[in-house]
Coordinates of C-alpha atoms and ligand atoms in Angstrom, one line a residue:
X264 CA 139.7 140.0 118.3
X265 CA 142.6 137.9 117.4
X266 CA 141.2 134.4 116.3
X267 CA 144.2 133.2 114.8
X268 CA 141.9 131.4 112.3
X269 CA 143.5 132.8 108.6
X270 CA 142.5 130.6 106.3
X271 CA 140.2 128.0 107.9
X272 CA 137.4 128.7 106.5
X273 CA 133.6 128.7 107.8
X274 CA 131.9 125.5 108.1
X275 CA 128.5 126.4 107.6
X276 CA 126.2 125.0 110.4
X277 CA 124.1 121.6 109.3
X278 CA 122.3 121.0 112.6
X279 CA 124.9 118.1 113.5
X280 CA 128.6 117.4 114.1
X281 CA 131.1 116.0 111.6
X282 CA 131.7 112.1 112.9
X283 CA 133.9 111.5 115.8
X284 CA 137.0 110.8 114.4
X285 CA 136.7 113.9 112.4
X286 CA 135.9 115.7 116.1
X287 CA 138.9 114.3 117.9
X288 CA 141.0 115.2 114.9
X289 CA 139.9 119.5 115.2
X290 CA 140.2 119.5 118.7
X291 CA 143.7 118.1 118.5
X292 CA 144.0 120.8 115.7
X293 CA 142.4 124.1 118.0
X294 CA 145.0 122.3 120.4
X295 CA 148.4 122.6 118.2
X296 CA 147.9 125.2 116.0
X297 CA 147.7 127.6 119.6
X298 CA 149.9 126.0 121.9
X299 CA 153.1 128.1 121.5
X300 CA 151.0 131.5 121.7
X301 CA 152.3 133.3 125.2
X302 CA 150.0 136.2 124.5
X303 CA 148.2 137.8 127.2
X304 CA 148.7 137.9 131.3
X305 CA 147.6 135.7 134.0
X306 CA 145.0 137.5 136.4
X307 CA 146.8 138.0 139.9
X308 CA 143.9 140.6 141.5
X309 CA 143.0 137.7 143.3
X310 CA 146.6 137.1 144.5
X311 CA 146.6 133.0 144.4
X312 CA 145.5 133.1 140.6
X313 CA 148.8 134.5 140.3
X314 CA 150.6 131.4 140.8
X315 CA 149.3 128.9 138.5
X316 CA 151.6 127.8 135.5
X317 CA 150.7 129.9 132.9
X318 CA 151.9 127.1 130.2
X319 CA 148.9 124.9 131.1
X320 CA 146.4 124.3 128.1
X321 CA 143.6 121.7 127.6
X322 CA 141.2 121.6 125.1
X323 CA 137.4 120.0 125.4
X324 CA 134.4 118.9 123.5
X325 CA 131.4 117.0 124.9
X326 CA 129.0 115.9 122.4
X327 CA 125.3 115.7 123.1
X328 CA 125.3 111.8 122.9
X329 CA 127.7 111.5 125.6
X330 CA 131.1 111.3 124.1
X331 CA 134.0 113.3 124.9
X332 CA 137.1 114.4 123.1
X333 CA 140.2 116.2 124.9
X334 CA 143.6 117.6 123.6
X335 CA 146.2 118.8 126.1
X336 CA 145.9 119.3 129.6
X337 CA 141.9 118.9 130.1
X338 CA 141.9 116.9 133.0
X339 CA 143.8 119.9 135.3
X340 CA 141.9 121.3 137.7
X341 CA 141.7 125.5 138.1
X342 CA 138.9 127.2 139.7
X343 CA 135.6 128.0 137.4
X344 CA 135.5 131.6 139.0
X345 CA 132.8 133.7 136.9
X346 CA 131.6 130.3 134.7
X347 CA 129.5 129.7 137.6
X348 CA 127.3 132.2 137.1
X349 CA 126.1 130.8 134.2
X350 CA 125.3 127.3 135.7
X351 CA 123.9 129.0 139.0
X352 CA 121.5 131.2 136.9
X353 CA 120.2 128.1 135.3
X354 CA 119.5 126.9 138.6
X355 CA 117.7 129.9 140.0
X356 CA 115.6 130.4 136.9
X357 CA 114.2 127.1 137.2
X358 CA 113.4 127.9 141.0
X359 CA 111.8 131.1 139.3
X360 CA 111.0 131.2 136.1
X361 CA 111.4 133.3 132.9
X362 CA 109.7 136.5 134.2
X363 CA 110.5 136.9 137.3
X364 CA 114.3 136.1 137.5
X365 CA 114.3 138.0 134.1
X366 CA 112.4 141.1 135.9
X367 CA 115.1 140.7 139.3
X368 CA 118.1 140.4 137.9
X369 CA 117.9 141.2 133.8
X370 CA 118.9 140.7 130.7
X371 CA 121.0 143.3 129.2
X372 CA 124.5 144.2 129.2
X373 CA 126.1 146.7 131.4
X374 CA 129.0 147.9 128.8
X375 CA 131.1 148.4 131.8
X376 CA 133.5 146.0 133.6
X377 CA 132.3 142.9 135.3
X378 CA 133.2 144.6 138.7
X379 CA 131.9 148.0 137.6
X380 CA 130.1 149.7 140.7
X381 CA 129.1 152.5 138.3
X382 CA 126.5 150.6 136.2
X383 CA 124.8 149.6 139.4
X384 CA 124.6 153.5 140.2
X385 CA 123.7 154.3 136.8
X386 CA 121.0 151.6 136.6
X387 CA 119.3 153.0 139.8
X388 CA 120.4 149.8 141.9
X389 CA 119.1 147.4 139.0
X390 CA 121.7 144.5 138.7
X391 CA 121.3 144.9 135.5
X392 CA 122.3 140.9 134.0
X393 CA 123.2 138.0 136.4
X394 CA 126.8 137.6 134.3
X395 CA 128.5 140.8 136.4
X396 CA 129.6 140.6 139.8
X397 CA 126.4 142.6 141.1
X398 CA 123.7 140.4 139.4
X399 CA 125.6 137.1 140.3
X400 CA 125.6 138.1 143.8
X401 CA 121.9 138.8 143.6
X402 CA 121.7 135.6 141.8
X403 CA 123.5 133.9 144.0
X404 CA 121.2 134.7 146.9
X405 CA 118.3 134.0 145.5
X406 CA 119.2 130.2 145.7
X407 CA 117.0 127.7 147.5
X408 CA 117.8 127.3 151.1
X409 CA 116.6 129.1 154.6
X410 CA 120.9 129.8 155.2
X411 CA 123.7 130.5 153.2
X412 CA 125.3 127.3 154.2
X413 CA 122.0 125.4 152.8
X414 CA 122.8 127.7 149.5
X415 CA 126.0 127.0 149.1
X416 CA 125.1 123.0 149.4
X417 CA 122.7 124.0 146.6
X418 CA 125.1 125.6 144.4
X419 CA 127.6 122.9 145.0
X420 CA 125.2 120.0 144.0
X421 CA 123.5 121.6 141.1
X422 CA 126.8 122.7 139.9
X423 CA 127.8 118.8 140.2
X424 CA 124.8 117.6 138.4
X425 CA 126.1 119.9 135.8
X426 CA 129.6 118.3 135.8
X427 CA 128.6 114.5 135.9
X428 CA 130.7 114.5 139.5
X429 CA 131.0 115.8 142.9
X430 CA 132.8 119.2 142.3
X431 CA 135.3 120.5 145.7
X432 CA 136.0 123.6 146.6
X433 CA 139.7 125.4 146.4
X434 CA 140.0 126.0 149.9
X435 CA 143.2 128.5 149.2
X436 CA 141.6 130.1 146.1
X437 CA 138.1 130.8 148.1
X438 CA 140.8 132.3 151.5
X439 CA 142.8 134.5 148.9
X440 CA 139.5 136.0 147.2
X441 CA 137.9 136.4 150.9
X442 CA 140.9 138.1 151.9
X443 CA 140.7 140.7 148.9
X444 CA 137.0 140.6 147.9
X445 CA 136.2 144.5 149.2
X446 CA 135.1 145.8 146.2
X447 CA 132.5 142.4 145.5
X448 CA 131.5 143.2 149.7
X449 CA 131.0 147.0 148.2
X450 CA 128.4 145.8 145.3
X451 CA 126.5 143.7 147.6
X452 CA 126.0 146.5 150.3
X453 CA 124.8 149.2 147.2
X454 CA 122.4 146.4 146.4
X455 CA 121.4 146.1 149.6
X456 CA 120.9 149.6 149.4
X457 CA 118.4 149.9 146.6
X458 CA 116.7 146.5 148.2
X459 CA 117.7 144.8 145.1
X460 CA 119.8 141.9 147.2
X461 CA 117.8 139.1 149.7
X462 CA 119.5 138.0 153.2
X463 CA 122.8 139.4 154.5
X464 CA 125.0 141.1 151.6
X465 CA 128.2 139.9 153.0
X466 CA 126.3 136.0 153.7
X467 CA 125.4 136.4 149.7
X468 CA 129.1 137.3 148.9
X469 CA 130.6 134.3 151.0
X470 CA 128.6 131.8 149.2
X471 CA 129.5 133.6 146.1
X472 CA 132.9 133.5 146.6
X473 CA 132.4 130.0 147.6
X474 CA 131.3 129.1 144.4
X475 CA 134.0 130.7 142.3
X476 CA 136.3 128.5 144.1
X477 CA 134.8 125.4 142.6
X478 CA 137.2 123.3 140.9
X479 CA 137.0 122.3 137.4
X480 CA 138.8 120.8 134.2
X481 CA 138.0 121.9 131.0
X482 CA 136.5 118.5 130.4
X483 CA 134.0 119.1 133.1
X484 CA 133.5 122.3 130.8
X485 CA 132.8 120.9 128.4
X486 CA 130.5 118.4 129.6
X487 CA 128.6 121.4 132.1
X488 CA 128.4 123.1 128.7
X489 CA 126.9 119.8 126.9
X490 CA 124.1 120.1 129.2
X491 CA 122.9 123.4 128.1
X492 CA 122.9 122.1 124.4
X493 CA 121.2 119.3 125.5
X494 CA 117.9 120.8 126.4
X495 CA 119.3 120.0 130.6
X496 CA 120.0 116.7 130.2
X497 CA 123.7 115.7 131.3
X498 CA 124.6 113.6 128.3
X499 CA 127.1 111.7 130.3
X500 CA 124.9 110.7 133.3
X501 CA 121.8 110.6 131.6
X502 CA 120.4 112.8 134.5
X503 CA 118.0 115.7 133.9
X504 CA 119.8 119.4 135.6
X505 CA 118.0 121.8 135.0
X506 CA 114.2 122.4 131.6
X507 CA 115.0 122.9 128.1
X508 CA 113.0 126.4 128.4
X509 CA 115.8 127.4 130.9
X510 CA 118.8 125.9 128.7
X511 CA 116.9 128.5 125.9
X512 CA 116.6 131.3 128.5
X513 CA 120.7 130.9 130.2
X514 CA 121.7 130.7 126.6
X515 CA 120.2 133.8 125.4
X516 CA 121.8 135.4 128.6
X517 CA 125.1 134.6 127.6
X518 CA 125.2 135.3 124.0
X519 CA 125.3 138.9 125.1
X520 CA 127.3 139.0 128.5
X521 CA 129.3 135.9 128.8
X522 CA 132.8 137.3 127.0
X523 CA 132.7 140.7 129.5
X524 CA 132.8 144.3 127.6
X525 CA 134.2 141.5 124.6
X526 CA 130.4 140.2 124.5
X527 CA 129.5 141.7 121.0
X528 CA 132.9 140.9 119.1
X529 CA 133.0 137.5 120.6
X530 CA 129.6 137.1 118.8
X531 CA 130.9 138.3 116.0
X532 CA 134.2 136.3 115.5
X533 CA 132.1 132.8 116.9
X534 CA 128.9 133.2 117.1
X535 CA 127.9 131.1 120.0
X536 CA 127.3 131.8 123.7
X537 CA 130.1 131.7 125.8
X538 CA 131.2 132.2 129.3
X539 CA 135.0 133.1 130.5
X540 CA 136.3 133.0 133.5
X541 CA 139.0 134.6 134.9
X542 CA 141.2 131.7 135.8
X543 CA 141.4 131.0 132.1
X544 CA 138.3 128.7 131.7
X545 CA 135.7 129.2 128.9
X546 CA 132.8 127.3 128.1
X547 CA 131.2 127.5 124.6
X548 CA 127.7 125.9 123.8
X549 CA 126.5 124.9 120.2
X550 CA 122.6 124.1 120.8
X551 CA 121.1 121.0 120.0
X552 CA 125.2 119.4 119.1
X553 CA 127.4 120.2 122.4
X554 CA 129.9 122.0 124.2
X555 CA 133.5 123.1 123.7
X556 CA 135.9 123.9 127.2
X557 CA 138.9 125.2 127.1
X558 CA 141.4 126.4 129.9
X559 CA 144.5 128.5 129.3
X560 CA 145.5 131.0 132.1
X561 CA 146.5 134.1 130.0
X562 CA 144.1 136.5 129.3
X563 CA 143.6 139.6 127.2
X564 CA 142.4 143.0 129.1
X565 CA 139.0 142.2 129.1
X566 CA 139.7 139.1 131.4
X567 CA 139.2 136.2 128.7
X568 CA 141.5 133.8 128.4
X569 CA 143.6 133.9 124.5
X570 CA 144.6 130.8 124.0
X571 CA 140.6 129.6 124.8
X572 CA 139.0 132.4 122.7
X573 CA 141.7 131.3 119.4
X574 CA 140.7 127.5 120.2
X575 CA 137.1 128.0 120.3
X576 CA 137.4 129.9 117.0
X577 CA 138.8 127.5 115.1
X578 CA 136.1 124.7 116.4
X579 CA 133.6 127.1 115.4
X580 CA 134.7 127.4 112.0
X581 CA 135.9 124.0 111.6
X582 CA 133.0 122.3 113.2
X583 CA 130.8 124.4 111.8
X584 CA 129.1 125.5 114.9
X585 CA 128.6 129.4 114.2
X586 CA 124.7 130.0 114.9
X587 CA 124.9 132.5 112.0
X588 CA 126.3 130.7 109.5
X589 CA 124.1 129.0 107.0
X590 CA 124.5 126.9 103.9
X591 CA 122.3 127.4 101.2
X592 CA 119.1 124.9 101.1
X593 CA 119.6 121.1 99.6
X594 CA 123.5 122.0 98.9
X595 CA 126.3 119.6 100.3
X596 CA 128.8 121.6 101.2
X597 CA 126.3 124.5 101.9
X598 CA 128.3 126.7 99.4
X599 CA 125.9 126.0 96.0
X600 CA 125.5 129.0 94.1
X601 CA 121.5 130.6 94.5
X602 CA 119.9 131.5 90.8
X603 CA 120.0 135.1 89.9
X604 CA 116.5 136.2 89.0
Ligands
LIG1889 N1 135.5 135.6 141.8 C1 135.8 136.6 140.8 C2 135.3 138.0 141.2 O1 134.2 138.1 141.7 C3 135.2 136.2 139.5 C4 135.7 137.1 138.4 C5 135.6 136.5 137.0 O2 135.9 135.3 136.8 O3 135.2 137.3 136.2 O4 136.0 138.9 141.0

């Protein structure tokens, strides 16, 4: 992956953010030092995407004690698309619980597109991990409520909670999927198949749908995203979302499936959990400190966007959010040389 990070080096993680000027000043930095990329394409299978400007950029980062810095265009609006998933598997494994969502949908990642009919097949009708199309459906309709209209009014209200405000839905974004949604209609008939789906398939996929049509900013991102690192609590309301044990368990999920077949290297180069979107929104999470989002509409050939994925690198480093990186023990700068024995 392209991080565009050459020389900033690796922060190593102290179990706190620098102070907040020092904040505001990196995510003005992740900001300018990828603002005149034009790498990547804008998605158009879902033909209305296709229109957006592809120039728009914003930059986020919620801190667990409430503030919020932004750089950019991080107050415009784009749909969340697959981000949901993330924030509506939080809400069904608190209906359920560790086991038993973890035993209906799973864990693991499919190695094949988020789309991929084939891994359902090849996983004898097992979803497989609620971050693909076939487990987010199945997710998705294993939401509280006796209809999918009393689902979707779930979805939308948790998601809300999430956000610190009332999120609406594209109207035109949710009409162009609908139109041209065949292939998610497919998925959720194979399920039904293999009995691995509850209620009507094509029910499950409209509220799906639905709730990929949610609109965002990468502000609300980043603030959605504080709430995971903030054992459920939204750190701007004050409100409690969703347990701490499920903020562990959704977080774990997406540190291997939230970056698509890009899961492992996005690991690798940031070494948080993540989840991308294809309208061009990511949300990062760094337990226990906060939450970066980003929206940029271009995206590589996995279907994350480039300009999110350089700007959360450098924030990473910078910040010194990398799970994986340590400092050595009672050093201040975490770089004091050990003793050789
Ligand atoms: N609504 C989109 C779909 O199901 C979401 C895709 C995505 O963001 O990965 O195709």
């Amino acid at each position: 992956m392209d991080t565009n990070t050459a020389g900033v080096e690796q922060t190593a993680n102290t179990g706190q953010l620098p102070g907040w000027d020092a904040v505001d000043e990196q995510v003005l930095e992740a900001y300018r030092r990828n603002r005149e990329s034009t790498d990547g394409v804008v998605a158009d299978y879902i033909p209305i995407l296709g229109a957006v400007d592809p120039e728009l950029f914003g930059v986020s980062v919620a801190e667990v004690d409430g503030g919020v810095h932004v750089a950019g265009d991080a107050d415009v609006e784009f749909s969340i698309q697959s981000i949901s998933k993330a924030f509506v598997y939080a809400l069904v494994a608190e209906e359920f619980g560790h086991d038993e969502v973890g035993e209906r949908v799973g864990v693991n990642n499919t190695g094949l597109p988020f789309n991929s009919v084939i891994a359902v097949e090849l996983n004898g009708g097992h979803p497989m991990n609620p971050m693909v199309n076939a487990g987010a459906i199945a997710t998705t309709a294993l939401m509280p409520g006796a209809t999918a209209a009393e689902k979707w009014e779930h979805i939308r209200s948790g998601l809300s909670a999430f956000a610190g405000r009332q999120l609406q839905m594209d109207g035109v974004v949710y009409g162009s999927e609908a139109e041209t949604n065949q292939r998610n209609q497919a998925i959720a008939r194979l399920l039904q198949s293999y009995g691995r789906i509850d209620g009507d398939p094509l029910e499950m996929v409209d509220v799906y749908t639905r709730q990929c049509a949610l609109l965002v900013s990468a502000r609300d991102l980043a603030v959605m995203g504080a709430t995971l690192a903030d054992g459920g609590v939204n750190p701007v309301t004050g409100n409690r979302v969703i347990s701490a044990d499920v903020c562990r368990d959704t977080l774990s999920v997406l540190a291997s499936t939230g970056l698509y077949e890009r899961s492992g290297e996005w690991l690798f180069d940031i070494g948080l959990p993540g989840k991308s979107g294809v309208a061009g929104g990511i949300v990062t999470v760094a337990p226990g400190k906060g939450a970066i989002g980003t929206f940029s509409p271009r995206l590589d050939s996995a279907g994350n966007s480039v300009r999110g994925q350089r700007a959360t690198a450098y924030l990473s480093r910078a910040l010194g959010l990398n799970i994986f990186a340590s400092g050595v023990h009672g050093s201040i700068d975490g770089n004091k040389q050990g003793s050789t024995p």
